[in-house]
GROMACS .gro file of C-alpha atoms in nm:
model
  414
    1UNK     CA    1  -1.762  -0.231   1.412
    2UNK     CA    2  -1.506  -0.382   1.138
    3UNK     CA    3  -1.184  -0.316   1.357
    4UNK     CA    4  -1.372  -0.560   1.678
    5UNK     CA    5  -1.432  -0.814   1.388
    6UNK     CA    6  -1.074  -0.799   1.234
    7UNK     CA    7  -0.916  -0.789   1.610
    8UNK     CA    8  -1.152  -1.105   1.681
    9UNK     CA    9  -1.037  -1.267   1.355
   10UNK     CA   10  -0.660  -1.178   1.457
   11UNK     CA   11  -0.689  -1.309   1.792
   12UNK     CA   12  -0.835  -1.666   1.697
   13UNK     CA   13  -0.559  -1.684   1.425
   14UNK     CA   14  -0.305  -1.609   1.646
   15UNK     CA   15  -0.402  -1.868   1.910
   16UNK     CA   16  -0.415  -2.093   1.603
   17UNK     CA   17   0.003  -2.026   1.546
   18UNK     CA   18   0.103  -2.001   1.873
   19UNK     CA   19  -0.049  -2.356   1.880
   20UNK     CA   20   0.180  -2.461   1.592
   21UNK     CA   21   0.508  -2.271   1.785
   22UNK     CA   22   0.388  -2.550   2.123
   23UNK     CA   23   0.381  -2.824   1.928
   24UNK     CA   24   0.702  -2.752   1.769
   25UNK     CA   25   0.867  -2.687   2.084
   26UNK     CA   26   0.733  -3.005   2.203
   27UNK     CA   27   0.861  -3.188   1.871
   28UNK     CA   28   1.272  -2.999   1.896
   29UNK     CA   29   1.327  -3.094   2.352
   30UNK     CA   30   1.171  -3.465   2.244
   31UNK     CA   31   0.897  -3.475   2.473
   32UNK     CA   32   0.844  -3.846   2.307
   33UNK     CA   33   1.217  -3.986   2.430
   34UNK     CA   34   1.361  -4.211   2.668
   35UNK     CA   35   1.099  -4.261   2.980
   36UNK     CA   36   1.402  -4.149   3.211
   37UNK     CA   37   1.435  -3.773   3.010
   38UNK     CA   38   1.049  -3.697   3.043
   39UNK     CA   39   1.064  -3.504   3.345
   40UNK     CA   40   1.352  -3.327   3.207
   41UNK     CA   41   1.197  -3.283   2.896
   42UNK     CA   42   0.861  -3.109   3.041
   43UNK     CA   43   1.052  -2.879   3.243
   44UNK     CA   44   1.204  -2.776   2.983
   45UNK     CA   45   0.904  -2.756   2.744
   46UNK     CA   46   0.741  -2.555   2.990
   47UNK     CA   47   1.017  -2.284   2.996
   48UNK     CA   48   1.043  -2.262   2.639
   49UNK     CA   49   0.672  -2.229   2.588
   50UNK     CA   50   0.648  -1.912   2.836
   51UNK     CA   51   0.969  -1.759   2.670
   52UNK     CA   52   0.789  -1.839   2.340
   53UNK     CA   53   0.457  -1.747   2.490
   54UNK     CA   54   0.587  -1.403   2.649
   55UNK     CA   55   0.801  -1.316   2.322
   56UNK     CA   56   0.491  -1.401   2.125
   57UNK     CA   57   0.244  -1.185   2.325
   58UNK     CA   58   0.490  -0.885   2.289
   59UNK     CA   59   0.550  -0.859   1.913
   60UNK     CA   60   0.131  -0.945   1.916
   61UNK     CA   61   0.050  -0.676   2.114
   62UNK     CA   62   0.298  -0.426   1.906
   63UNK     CA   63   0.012  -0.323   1.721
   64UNK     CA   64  -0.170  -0.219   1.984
   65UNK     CA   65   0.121  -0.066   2.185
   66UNK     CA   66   0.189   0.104   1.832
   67UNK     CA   67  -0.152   0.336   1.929
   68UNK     CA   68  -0.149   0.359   2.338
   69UNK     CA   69   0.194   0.438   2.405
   70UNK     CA   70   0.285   0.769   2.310
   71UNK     CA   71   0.659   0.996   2.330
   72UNK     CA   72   0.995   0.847   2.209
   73UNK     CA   73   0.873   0.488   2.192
   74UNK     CA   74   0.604   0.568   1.982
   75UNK     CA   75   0.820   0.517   1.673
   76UNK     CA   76   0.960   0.239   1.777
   77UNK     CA   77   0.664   0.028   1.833
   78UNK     CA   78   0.501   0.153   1.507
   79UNK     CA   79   0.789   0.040   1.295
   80UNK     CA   80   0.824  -0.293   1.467
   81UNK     CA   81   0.402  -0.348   1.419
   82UNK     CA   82   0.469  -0.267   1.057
   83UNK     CA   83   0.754  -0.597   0.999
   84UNK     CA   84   0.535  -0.790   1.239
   85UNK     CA   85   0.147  -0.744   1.072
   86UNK     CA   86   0.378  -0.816   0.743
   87UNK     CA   87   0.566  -1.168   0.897
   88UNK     CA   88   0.193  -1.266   1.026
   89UNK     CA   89   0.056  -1.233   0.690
   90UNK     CA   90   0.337  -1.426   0.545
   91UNK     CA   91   0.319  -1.702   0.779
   92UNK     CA   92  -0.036  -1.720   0.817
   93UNK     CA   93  -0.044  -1.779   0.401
   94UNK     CA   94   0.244  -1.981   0.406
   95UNK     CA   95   0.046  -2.243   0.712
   96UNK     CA   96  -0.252  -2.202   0.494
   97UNK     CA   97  -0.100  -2.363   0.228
   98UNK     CA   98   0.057  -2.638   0.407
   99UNK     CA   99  -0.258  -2.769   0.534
  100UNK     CA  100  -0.431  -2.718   0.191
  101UNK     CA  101  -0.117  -2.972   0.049
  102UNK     CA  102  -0.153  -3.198   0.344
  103UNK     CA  103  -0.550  -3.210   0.311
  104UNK     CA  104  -0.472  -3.337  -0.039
  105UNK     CA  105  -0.220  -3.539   0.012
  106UNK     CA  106  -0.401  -3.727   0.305
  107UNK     CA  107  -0.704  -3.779   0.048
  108UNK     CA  108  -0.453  -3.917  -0.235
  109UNK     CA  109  -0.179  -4.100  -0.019
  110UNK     CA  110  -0.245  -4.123   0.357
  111UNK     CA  111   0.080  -4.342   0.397
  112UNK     CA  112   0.259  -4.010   0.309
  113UNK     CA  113   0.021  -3.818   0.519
  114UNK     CA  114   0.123  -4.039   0.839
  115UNK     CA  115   0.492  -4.014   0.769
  116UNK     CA  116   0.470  -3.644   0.726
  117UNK     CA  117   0.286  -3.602   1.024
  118UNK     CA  118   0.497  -3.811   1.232
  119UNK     CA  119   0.820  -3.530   1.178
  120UNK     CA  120   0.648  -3.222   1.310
  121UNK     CA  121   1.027  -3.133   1.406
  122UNK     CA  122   1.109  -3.135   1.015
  123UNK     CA  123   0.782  -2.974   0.901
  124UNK     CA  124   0.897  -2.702   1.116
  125UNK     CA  125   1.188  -2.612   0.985
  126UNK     CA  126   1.086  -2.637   0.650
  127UNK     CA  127   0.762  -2.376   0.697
  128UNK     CA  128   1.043  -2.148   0.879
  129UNK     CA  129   1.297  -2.149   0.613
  130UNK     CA  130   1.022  -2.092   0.353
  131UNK     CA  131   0.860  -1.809   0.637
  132UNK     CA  132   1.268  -1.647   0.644
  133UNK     CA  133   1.304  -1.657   0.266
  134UNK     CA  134   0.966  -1.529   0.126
  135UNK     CA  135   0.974  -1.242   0.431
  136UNK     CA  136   1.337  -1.122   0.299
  137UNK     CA  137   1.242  -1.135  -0.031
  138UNK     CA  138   0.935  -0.906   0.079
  139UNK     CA  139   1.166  -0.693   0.234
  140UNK     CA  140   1.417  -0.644  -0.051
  141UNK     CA  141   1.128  -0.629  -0.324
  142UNK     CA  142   0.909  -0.388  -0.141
  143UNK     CA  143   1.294  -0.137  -0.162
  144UNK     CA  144   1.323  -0.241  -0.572
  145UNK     CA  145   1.154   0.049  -0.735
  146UNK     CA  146   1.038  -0.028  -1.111
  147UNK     CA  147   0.950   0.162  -1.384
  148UNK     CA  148   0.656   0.088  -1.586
  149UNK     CA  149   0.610   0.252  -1.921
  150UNK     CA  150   0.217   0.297  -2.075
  151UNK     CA  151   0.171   0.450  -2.405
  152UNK     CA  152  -0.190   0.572  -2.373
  153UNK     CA  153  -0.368   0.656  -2.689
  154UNK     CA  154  -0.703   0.951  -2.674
  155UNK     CA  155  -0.928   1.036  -2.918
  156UNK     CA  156  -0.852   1.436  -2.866
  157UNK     CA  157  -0.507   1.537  -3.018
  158UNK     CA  158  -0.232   1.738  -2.766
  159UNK     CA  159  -0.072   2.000  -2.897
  160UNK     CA  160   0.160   2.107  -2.644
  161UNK     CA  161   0.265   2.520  -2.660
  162UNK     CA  162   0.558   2.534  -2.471
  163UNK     CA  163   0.727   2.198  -2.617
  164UNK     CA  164   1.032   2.227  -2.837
  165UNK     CA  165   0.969   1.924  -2.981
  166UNK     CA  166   0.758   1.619  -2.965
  167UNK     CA  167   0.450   1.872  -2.914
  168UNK     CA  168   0.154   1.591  -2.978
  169UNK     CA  169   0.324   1.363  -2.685
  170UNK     CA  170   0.254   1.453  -2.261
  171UNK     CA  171   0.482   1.265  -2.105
  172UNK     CA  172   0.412   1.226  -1.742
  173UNK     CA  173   0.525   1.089  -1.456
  174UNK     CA  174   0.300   0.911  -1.210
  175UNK     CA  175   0.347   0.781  -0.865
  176UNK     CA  176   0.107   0.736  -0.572
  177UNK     CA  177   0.074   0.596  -0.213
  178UNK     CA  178   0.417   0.733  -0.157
  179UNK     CA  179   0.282   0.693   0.234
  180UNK     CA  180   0.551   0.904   0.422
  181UNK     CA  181   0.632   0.807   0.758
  182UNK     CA  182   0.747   0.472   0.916
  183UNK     CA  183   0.850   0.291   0.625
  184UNK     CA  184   0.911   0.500   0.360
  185UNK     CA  185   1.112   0.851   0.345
  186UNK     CA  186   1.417   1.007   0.173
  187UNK     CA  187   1.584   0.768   0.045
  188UNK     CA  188   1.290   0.572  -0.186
  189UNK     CA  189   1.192   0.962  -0.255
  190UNK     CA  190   1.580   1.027  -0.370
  191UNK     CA  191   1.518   0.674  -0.550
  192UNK     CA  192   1.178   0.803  -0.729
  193UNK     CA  193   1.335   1.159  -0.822
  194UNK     CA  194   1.653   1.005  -0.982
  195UNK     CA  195   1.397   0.756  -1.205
  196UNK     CA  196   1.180   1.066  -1.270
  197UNK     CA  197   1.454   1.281  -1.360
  198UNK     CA  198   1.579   1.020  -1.657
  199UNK     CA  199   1.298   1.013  -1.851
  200UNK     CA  200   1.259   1.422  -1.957
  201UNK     CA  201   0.897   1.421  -1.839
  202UNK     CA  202   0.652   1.711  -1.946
  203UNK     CA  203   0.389   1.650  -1.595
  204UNK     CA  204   0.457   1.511  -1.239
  205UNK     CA  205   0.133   1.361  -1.101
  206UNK     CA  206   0.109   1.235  -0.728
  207UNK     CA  207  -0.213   1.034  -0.704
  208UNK     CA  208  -0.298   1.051  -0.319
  209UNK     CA  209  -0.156   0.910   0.015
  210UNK     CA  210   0.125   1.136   0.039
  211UNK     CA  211   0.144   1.046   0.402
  212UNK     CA  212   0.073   0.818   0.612
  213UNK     CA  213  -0.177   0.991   0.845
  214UNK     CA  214   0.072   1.165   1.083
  215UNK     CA  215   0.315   1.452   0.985
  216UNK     CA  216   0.510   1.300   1.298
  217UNK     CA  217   0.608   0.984   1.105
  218UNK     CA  218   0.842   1.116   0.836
  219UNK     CA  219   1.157   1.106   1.025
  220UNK     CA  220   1.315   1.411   0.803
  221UNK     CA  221   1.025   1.634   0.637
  222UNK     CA  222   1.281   1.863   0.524
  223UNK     CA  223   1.540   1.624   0.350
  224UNK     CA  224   1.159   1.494   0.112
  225UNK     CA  225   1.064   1.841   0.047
  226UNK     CA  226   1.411   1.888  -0.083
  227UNK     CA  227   1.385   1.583  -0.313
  228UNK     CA  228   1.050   1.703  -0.443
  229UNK     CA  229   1.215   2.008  -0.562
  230UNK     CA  230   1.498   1.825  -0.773
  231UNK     CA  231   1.192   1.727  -0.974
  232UNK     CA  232   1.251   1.849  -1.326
  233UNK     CA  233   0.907   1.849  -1.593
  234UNK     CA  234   0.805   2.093  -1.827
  235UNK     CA  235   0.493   2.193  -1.593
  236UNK     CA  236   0.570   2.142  -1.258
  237UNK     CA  237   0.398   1.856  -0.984
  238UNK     CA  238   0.043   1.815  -0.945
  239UNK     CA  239  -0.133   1.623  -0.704
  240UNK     CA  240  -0.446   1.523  -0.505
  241UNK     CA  241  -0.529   1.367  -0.145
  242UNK     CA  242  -0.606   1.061  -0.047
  243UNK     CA  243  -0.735   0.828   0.215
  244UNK     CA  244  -0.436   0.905   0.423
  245UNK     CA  245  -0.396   1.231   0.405
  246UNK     CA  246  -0.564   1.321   0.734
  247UNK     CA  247  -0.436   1.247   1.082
  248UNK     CA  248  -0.592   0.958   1.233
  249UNK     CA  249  -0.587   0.675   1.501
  250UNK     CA  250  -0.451   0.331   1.312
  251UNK     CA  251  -0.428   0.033   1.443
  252UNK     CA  252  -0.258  -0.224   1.184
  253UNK     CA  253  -0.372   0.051   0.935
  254UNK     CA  254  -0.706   0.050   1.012
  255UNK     CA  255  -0.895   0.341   1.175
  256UNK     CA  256  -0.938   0.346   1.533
  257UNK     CA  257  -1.082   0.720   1.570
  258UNK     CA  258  -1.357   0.604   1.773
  259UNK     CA  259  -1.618   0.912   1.808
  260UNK     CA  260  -1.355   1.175   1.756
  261UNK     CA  261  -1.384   1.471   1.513
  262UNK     CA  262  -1.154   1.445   1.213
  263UNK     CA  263  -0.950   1.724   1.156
  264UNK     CA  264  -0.700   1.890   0.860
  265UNK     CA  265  -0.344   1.934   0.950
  266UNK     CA  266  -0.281   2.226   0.787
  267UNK     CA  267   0.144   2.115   0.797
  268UNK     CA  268   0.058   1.861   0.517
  269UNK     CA  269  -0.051   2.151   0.315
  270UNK     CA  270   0.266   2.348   0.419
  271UNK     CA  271   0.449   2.046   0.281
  272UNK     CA  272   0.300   2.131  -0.032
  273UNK     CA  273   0.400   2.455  -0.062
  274UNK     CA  274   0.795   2.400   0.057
  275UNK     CA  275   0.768   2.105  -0.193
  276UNK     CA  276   0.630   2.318  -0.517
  277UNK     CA  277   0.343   2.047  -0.501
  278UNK     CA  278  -0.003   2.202  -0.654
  279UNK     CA  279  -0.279   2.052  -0.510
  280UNK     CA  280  -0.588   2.066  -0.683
  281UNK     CA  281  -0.919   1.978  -0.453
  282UNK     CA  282  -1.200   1.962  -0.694
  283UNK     CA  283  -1.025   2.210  -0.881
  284UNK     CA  284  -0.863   2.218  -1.243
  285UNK     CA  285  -0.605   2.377  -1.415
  286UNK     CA  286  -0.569   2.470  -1.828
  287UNK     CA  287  -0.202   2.379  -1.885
  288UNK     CA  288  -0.064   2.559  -2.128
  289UNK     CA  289  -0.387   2.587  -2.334
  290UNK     CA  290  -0.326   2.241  -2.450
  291UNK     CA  291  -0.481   2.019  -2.200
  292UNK     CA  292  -0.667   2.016  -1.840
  293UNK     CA  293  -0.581   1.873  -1.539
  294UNK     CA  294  -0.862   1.819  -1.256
  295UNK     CA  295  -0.773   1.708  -0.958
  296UNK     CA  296  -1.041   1.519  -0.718
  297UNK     CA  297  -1.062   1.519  -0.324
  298UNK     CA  298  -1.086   1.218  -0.190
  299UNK     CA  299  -1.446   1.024  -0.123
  300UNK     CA  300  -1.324   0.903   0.223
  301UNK     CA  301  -1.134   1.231   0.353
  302UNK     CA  302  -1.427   1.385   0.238
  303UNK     CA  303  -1.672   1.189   0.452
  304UNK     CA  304  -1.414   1.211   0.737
  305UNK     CA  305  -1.461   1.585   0.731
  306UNK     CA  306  -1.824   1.643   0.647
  307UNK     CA  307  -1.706   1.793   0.306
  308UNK     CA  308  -1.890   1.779  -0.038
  309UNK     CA  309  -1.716   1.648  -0.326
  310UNK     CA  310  -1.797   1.723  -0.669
  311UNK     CA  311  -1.925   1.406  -0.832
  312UNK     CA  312  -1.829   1.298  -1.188
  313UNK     CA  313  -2.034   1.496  -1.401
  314UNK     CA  314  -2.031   1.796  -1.172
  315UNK     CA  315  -1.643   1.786  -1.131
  316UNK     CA  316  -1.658   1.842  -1.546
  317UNK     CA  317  -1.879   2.072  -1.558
  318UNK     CA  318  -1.735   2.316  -1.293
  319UNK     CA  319  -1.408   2.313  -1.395
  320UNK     CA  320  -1.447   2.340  -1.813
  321UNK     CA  321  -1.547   2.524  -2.027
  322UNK     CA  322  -1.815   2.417  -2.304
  323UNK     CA  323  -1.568   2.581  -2.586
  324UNK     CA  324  -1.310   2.363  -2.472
  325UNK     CA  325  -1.453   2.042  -2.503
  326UNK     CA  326  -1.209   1.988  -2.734
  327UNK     CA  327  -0.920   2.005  -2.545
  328UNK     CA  328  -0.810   1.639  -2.381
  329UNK     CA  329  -0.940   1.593  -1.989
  330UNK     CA  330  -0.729   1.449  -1.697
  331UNK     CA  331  -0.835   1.365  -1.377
  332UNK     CA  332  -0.622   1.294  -1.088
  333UNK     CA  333  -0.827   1.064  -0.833
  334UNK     CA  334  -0.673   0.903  -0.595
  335UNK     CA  335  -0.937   0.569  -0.551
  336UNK     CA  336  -1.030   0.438  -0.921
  337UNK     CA  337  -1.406   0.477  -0.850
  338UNK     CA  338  -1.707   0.609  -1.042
  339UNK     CA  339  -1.480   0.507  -1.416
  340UNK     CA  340  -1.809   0.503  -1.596
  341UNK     CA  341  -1.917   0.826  -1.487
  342UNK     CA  342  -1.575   1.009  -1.562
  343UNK     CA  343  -1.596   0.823  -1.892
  344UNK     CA  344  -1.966   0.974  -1.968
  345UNK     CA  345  -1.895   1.313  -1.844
  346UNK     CA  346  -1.617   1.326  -2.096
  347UNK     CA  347  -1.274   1.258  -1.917
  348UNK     CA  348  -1.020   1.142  -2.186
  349UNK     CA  349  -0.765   0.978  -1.899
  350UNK     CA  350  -0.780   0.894  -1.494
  351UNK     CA  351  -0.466   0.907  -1.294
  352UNK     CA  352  -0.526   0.688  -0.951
  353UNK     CA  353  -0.346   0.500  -0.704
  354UNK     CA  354  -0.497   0.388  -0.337
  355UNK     CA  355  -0.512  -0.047  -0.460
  356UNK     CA  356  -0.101  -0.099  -0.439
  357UNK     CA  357  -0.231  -0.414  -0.613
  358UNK     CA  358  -0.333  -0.551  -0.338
  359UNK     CA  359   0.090  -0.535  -0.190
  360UNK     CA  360   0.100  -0.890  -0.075
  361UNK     CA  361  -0.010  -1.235  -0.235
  362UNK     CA  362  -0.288  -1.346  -0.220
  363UNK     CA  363  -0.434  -0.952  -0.218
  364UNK     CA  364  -0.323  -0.883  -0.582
  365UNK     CA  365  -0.575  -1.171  -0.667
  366UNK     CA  366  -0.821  -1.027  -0.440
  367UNK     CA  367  -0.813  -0.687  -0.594
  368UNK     CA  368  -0.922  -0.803  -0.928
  369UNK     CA  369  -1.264  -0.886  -0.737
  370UNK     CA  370  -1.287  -0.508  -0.570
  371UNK     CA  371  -1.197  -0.276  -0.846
  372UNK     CA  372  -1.299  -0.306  -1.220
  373UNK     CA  373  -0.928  -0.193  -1.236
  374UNK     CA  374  -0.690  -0.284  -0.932
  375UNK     CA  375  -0.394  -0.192  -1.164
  376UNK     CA  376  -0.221  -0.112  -1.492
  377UNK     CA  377  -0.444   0.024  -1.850
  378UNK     CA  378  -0.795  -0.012  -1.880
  379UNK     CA  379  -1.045   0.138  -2.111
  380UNK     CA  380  -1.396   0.265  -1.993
  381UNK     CA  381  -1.581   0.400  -2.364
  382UNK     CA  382  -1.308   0.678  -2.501
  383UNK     CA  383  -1.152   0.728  -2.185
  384UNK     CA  384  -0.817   0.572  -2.034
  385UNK     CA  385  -0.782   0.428  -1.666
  386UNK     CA  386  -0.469   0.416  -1.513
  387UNK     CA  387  -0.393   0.285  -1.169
  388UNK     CA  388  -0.037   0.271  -1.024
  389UNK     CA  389   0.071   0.031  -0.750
  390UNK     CA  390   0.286   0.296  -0.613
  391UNK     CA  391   0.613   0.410  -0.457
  392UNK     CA  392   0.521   0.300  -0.092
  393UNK     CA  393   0.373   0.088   0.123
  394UNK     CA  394   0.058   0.039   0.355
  395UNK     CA  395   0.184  -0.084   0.686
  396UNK     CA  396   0.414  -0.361   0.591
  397UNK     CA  397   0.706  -0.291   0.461
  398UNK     CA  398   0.692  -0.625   0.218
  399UNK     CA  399   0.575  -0.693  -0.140
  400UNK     CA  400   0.506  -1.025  -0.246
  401UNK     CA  401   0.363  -1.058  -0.588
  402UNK     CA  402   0.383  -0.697  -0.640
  403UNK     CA  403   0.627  -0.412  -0.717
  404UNK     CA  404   0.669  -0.089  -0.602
  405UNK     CA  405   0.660   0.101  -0.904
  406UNK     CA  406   0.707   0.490  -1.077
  407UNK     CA  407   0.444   0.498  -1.407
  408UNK     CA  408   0.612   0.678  -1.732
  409UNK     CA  409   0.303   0.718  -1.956
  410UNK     CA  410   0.305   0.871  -2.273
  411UNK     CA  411  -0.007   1.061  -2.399
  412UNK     CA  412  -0.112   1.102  -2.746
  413UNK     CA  413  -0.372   1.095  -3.004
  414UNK     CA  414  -0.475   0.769  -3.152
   0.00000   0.00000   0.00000
């Protein structure tokens, strides 16, 4: 039902800018010259507005083509849906705010207003520039990797076994939403592995969306799986699913499956393997006697595939022991959900991903109101939340107000 009201919503909005590209048009031939051009000047309108028109209706479409059309040009047509859904957000932000500024300015100082309005030509190539600058700034900011360094203090001390030195300190390396497959692959891996590899880390945690719903995407598999295995850490890569770890008809990157059965690809799990990637499903592991690591399947692959998931007391429970209630708790969960509950059930520290917070302006705002932590350090009673942005991308390949990001986060007692 959501996808018809989001395709509705991106229809009107569309007719609303193709609007804005007519009267533009209109506003660089001078439709509103000499008498003796006019007839000149609407035949040529009327051309430009069907090239327009018929250039517009293809890259609108590309979304849609992006699903139906299958083969060699299936690629194609995804990649070039990914820049466009990320121009349209752009633009449609960037007209928003024009007509906020003009509303005001009309209500302060209509003469300005007028003269403003009169120069559509001028307005026009001012909201492209600004539509050309922000979108290649997206571009370049969504390929600038950062590192963000936590120091996050428990209540339970570490004592790490196998650590020459520096025993009460877990170092570990976090990245999420590393998505895979049209817009991300070997070289932002090679990128995250070199920044990994600098910082001597004891733990390698992947927080969910490995892919990006289809093993098909990733252009080289091979060439990632190699770059996984360059990681160096003291205990190896751990890692749960998430959201988009299961094929799946998407359309703008939302689901389009329709009635159809969801289904694993068992190749994402060989993946895992190749890549010396443990994945933990509602499963833990005691790490060198010194601390546990739980990993959590994900609430919405889980629904997908009529699975049960463990919920936050029960995921506890299961997977430690009473004697060791000592020993610190970390749960890998791809969506930051159900905080309180991991909190009361006695988790010391949550690894997630799954917001990218929020990717582009104004959705970091909007991800304050939808998570009780969108991004960065939060406490919940004893126990630490910490949500990464993450290495990739969903759908467009831009970042505006947000970085792409590899989390260095140094546990230790208080």
């Amino acid at each position: 039902m959501i996808i018809y009201i989001i395709a509705a919503i991106y229809i009107l909005i569309n007719i609303f800018l193709l609007r804005k590209i007519f009267i533009w048009i209109d506003a660089v031939i001078g439709l509103k010259t000499k008498k003796k051009e006019e007839n000149i000047n609407k035949v040529s309108g009327k051309f430009y507005k069907i090239i327009a028109f018929a250039t517009y209706l293809f890259i609108f479409l590309s979304p849609l083509f992006a699903v139906v059309i299958k083969g060699e040009y299936n690629r194609f047509f995804k990649i070039i849906s990914n820049y466009w859904i990320g121009i349209f957000i752009i633009t449609l932000v960037i007209v928003l705010l024009k007509t906020v500024i003009l509303f005001i300015i009309k209500r302060f100082n209509p003469d300005i207003y007028n003269d403003i309005n009169e120069k559509p030509l001028l307005v026009g190539l001012v909201l492209t520039t600004v539509i050309i600058v922000v979108a290649v700034y997206g571009f370049y900011n969504a390929k600038d990797i950062k590192t963000v360094a936590y120091e996050v203090n428990i209540d339970k001390k570490i004592n790490l076994n196998n650590k020459a030195t520096d025993k009460s300190n877990l170092r570990v390396a976090l990245i999420a939403d590393t998505h895979f497959g049209y817009s991300i692959g070997y070289e932002e891996m090679k990128e995250t592995v070199d920044i990994i590899n600098k910082h001597n880390v004891d733990l390698v945690v992947v927080a969910g969306d490995i892919f990006d719903n289809a093993y098909e995407a990733m252009d080289n598999p091979q060439a990632i799986i190699d770059e996984f295995n360059r990681l160096k850490s003291t205990y190896g890569t751990y890692a749960c699913f998430g959201n988009h770890d299961i094929p799946e008809y998407l359309l703008s990157g939302f689901t389009v499956q329709g009635n159809g059965k969801y289904l694993r690809d068992d190749r994402f799990n060989d993946f895992f393997k190749k890549a010396n990637i443990n994945l933990l499903e509602d499963k833990s592991v005691l790490i060198d006697k010194s601390f546990y690591l739980i990993g959590r399947k994900d609430p919405s692959m889980s629904h997908k595939l009529k699975e049960t998931r463990l919920d936050a007391m029960s995921i506890v429970k299961d997977n430690v022991k009473d004697s060791d209630s000592y020993i610190p708790i970390i749960v890998i969960d791809h969506q930051p959900n159900d905080l309180e509950n991991l909190a009361k059930a006695g988790v010391d520290v949550t690894l997630s991903g799954h917001t990218h917070d929020g990717q582009i302006f104004p959705g970091n705002i909007l991800m304050k109101f939808l998570w009780k932590n969108p991004h960065g350090i939060k406490q919940f009673d004893r126990m630490q939340s910490i949500v990464t942005s993450g290495v990739g991308l969903w759908g467009p390949p831009i970042r505006i107000g947000t970085h792409s990001e590899v989390m260095i986060l140094d546990i230790k007692n208080k």
